[in-house]
mmCIF file of N, CA and C in Angstrom:
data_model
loop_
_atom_site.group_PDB
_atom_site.id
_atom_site.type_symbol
_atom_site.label_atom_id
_atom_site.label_comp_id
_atom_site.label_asym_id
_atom_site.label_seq_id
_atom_site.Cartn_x
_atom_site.Cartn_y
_atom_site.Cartn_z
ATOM 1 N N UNK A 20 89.261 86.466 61.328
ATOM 2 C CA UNK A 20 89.177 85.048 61.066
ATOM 3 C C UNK A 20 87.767 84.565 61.378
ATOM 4 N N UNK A 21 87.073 83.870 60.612
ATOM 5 C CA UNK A 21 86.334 82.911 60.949
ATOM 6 C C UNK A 21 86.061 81.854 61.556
ATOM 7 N N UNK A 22 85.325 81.466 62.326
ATOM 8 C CA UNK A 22 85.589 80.094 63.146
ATOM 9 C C UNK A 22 83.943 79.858 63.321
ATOM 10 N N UNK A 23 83.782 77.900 63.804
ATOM 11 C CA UNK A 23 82.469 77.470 63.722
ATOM 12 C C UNK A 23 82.206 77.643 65.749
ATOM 13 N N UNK A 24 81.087 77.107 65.720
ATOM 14 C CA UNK A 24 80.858 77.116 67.072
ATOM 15 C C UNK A 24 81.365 76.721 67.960
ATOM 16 N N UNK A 25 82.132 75.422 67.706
ATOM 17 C CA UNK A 25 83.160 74.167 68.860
ATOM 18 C C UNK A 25 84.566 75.635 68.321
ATOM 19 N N UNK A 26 84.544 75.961 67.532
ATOM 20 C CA UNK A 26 85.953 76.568 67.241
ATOM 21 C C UNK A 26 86.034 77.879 68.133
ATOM 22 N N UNK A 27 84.822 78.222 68.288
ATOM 23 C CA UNK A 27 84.795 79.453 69.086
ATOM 24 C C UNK A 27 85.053 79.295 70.829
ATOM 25 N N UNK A 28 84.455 78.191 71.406
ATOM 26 C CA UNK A 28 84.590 77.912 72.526
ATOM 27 C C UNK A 28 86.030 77.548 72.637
ATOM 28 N N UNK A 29 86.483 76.678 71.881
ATOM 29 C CA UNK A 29 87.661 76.412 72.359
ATOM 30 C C UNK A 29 88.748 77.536 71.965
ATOM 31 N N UNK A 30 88.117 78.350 71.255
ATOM 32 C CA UNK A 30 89.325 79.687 71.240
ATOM 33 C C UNK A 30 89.390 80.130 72.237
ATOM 34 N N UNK A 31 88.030 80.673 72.839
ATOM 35 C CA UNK A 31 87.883 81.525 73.995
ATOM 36 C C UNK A 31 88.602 80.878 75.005
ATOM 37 N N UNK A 32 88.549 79.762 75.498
ATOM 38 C CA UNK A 32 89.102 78.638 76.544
ATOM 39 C C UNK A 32 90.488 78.380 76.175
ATOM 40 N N UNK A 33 90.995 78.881 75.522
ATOM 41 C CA UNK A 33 92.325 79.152 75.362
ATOM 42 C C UNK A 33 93.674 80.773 75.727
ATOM 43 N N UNK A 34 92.613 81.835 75.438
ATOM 44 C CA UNK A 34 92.571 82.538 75.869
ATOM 45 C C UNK A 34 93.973 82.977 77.368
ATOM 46 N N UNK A 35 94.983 83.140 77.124
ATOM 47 C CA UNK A 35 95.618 83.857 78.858
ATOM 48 C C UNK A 35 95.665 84.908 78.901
ATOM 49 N N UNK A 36 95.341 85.452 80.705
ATOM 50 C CA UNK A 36 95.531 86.765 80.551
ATOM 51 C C UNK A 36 95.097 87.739 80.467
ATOM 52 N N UNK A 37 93.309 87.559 80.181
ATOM 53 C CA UNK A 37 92.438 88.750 79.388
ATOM 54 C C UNK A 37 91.503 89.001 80.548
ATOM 55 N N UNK A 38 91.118 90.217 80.115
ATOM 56 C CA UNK A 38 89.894 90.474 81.092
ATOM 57 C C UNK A 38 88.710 90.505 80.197
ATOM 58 N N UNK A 39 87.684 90.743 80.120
ATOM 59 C CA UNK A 39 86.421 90.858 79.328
ATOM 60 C C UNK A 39 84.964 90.134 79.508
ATOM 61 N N UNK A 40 84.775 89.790 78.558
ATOM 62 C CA UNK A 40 82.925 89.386 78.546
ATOM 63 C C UNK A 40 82.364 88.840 77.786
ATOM 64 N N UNK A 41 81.892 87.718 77.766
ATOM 65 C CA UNK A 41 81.228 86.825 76.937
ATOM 66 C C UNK A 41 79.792 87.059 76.991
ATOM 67 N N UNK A 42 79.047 87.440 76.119
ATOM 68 C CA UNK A 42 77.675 87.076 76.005
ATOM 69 C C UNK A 42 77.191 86.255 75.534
ATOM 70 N N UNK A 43 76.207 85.157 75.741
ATOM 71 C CA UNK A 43 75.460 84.058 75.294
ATOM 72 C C UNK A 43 73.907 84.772 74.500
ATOM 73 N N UNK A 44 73.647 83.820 74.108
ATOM 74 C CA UNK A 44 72.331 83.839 72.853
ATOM 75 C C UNK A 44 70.951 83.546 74.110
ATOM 76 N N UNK A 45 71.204 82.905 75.537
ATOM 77 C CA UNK A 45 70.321 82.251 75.838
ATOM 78 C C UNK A 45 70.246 82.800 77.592
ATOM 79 N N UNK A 46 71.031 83.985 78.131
ATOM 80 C CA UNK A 46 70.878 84.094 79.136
ATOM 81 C C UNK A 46 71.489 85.620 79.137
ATOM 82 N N UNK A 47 71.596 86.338 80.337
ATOM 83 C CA UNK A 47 72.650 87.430 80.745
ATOM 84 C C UNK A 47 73.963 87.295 81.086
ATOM 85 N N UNK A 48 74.382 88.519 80.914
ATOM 86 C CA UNK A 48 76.261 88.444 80.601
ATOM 87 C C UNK A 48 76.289 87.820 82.051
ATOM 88 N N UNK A 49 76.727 86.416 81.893
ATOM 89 C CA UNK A 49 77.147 85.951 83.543
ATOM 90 C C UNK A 49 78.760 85.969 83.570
ATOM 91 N N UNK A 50 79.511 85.684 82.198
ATOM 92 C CA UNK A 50 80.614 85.520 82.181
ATOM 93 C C UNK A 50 81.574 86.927 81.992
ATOM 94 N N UNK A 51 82.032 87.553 83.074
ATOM 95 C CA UNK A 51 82.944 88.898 83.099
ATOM 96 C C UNK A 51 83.960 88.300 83.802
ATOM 97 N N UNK A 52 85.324 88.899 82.842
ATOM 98 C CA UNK A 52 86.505 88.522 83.680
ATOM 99 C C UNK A 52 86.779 90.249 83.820
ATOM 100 N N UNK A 53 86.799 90.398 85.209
ATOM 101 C CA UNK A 53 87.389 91.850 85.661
ATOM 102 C C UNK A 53 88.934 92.001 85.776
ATOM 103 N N UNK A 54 89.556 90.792 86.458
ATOM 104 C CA UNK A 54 90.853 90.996 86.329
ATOM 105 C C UNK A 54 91.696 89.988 85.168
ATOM 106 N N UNK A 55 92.388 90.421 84.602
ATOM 107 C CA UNK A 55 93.537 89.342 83.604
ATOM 108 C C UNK A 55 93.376 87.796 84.196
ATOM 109 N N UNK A 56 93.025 87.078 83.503
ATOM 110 C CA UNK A 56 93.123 85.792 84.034
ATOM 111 C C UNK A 56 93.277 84.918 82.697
ATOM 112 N N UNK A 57 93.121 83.817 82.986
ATOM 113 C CA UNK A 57 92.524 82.742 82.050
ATOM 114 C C UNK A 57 91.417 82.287 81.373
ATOM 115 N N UNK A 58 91.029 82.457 80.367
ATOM 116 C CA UNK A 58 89.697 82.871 80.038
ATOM 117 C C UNK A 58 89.377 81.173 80.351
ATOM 118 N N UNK A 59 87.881 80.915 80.788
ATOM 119 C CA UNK A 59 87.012 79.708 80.714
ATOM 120 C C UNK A 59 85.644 79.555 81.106
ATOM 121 N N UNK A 60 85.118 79.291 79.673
ATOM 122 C CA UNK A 60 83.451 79.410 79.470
ATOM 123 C C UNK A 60 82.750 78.325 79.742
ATOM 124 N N UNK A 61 81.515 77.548 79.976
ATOM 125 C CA UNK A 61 80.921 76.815 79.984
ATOM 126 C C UNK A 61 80.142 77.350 78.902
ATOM 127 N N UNK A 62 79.804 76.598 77.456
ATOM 128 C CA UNK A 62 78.918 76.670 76.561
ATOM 129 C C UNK A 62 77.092 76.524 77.305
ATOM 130 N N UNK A 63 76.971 75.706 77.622
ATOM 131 C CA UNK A 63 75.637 75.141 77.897
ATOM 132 C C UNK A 63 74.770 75.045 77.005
ATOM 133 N N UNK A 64 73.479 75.353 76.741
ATOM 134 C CA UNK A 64 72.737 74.882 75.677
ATOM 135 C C UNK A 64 72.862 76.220 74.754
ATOM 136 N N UNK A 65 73.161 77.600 74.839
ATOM 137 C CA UNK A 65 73.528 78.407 74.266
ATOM 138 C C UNK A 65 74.588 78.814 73.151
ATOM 139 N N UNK A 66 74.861 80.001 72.544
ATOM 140 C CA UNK A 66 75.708 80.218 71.506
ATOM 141 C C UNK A 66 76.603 81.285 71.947
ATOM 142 N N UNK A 67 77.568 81.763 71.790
ATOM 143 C CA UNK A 67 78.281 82.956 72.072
ATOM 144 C C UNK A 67 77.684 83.957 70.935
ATOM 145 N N UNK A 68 77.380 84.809 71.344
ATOM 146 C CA UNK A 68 76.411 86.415 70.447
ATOM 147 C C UNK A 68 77.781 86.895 70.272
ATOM 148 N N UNK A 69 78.366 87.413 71.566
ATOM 149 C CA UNK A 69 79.384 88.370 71.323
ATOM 150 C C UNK A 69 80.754 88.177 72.231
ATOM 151 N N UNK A 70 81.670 88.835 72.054
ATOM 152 C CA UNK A 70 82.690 88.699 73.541
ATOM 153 C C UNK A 70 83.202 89.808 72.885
ATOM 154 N N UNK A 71 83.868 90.591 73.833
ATOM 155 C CA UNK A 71 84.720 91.006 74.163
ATOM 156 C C UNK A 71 86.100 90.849 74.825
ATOM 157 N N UNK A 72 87.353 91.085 74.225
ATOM 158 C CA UNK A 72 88.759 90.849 75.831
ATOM 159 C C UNK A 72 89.814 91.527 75.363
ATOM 160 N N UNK A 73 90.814 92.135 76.400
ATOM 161 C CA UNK A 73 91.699 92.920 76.298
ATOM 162 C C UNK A 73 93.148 92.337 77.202
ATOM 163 N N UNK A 74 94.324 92.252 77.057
ATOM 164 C CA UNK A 74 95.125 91.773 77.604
ATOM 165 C C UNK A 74 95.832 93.104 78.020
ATOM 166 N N UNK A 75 95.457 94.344 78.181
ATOM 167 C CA UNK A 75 96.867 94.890 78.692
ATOM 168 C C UNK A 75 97.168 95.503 77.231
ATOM 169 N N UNK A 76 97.111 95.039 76.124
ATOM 170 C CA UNK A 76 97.763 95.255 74.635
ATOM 171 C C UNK A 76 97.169 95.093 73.484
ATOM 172 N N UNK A 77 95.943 94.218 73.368
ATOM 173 C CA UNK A 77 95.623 93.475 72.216
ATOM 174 C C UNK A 77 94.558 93.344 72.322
ATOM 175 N N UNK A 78 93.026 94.067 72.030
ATOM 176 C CA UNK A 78 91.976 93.745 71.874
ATOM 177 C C UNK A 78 91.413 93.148 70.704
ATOM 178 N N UNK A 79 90.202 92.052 71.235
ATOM 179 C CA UNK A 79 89.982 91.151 70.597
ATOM 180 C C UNK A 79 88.007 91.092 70.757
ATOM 181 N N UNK A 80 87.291 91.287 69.610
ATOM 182 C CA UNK A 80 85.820 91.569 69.202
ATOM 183 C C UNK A 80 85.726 90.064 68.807
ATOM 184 N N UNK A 81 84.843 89.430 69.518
ATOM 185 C CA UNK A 81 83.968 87.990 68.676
ATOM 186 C C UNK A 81 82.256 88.417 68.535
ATOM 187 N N UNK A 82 81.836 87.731 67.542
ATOM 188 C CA UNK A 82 80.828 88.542 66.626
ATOM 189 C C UNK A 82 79.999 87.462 66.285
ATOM 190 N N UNK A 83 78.771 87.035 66.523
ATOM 191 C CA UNK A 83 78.095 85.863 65.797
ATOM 192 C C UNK A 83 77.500 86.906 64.854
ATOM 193 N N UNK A 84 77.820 85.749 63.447
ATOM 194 C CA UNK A 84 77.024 86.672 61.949
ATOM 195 C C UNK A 84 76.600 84.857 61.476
ATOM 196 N N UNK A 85 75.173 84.892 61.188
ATOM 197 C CA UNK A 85 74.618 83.765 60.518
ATOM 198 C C UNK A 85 75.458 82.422 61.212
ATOM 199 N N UNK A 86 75.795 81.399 60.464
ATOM 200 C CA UNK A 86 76.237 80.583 60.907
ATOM 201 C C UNK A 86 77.477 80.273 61.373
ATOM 202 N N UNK A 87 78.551 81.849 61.357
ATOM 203 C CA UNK A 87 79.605 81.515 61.933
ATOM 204 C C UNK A 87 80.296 82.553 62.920
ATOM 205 N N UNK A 88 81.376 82.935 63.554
ATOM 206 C CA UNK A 88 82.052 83.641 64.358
ATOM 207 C C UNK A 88 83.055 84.369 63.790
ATOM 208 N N UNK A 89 82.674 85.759 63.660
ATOM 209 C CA UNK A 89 84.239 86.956 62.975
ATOM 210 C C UNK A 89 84.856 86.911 64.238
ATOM 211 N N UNK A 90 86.522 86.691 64.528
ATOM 212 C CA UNK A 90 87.182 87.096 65.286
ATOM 213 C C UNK A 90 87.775 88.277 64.916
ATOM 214 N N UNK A 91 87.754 89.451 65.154
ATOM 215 C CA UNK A 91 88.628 90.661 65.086
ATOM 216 C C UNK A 91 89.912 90.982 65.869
ATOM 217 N N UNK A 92 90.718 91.116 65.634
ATOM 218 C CA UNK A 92 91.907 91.004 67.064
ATOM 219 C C UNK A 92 92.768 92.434 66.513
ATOM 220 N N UNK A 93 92.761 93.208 67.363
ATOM 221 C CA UNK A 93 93.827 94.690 66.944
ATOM 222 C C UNK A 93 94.864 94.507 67.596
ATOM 223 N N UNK A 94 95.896 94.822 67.548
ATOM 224 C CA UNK A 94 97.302 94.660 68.096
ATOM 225 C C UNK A 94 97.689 95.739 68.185
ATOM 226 N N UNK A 95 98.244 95.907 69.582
ATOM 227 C CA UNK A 95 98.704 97.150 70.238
ATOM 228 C C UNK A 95 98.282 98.100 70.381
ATOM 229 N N UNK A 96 96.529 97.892 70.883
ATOM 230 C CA UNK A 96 96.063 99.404 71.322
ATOM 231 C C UNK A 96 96.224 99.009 73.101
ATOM 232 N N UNK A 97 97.376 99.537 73.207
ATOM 233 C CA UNK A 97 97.769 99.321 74.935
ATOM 234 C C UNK A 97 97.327 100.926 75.536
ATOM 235 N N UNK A 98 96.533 100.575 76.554
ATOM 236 C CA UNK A 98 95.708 101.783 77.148
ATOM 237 C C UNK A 98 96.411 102.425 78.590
ATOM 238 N N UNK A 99 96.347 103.238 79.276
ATOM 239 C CA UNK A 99 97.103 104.112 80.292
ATOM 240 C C UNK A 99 96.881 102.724 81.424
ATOM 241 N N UNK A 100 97.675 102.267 81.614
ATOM 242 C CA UNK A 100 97.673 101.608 82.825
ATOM 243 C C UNK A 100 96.981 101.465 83.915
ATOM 244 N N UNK A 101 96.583 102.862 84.176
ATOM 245 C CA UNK A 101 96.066 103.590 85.347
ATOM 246 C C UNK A 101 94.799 103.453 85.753
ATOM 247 N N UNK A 102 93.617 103.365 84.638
ATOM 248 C CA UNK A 102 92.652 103.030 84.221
ATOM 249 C C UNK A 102 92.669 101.814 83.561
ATOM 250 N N UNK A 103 91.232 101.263 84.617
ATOM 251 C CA UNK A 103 90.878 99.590 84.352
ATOM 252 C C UNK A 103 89.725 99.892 83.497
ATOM 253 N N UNK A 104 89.925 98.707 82.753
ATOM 254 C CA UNK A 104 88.529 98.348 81.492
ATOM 255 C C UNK A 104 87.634 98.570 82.736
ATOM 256 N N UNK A 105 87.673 97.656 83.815
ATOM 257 C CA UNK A 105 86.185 97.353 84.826
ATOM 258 C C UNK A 105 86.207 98.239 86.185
ATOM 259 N N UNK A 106 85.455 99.261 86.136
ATOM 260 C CA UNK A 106 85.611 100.078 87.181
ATOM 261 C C UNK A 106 84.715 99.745 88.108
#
């Protein structure tokens, strides 16, 4: 799916549950969720480049291309339990 910039933040900020990583256009990855939580970003004067997040089940790729945001979302690549995305 496609989405604009306000569409992207407020996806991400919607988000339960995930662990992962937001990268901005204008600083370093400050935003890592290590454990499952609630995802919530502060935009600031920046853009989201990329994110990453995984729930346990369902990984999900955000992608800045030109003026808008590919969301990619795979369903049901659920990984060994045992092993954390964030070591």
């Amino acid at each position: 799916m496609k989405k604009t910039k306000a569409e992207i933040i407020k996806y991400i900020n919607e988000l339960k549950g995930y662990q992962g990583y937001v990268q901005f256009s204008d600083r370093p990855i400050e935003n890592i969720f290590r454990e499952f939580n609630n995802i919530s970003i502060d935009a600031k004067k920046g853009f989201v480049y990329e994110a990453h997040f995984y729930n346990g089940v369902d990984s999900i790729t955000i992608k800045q291309v030109n003026e808008s945001w590919l969301v990619d979302i795979e369903e049901n690549t659920a990984i060994d339990n045992t092993q954390y995305l964030w070591a």
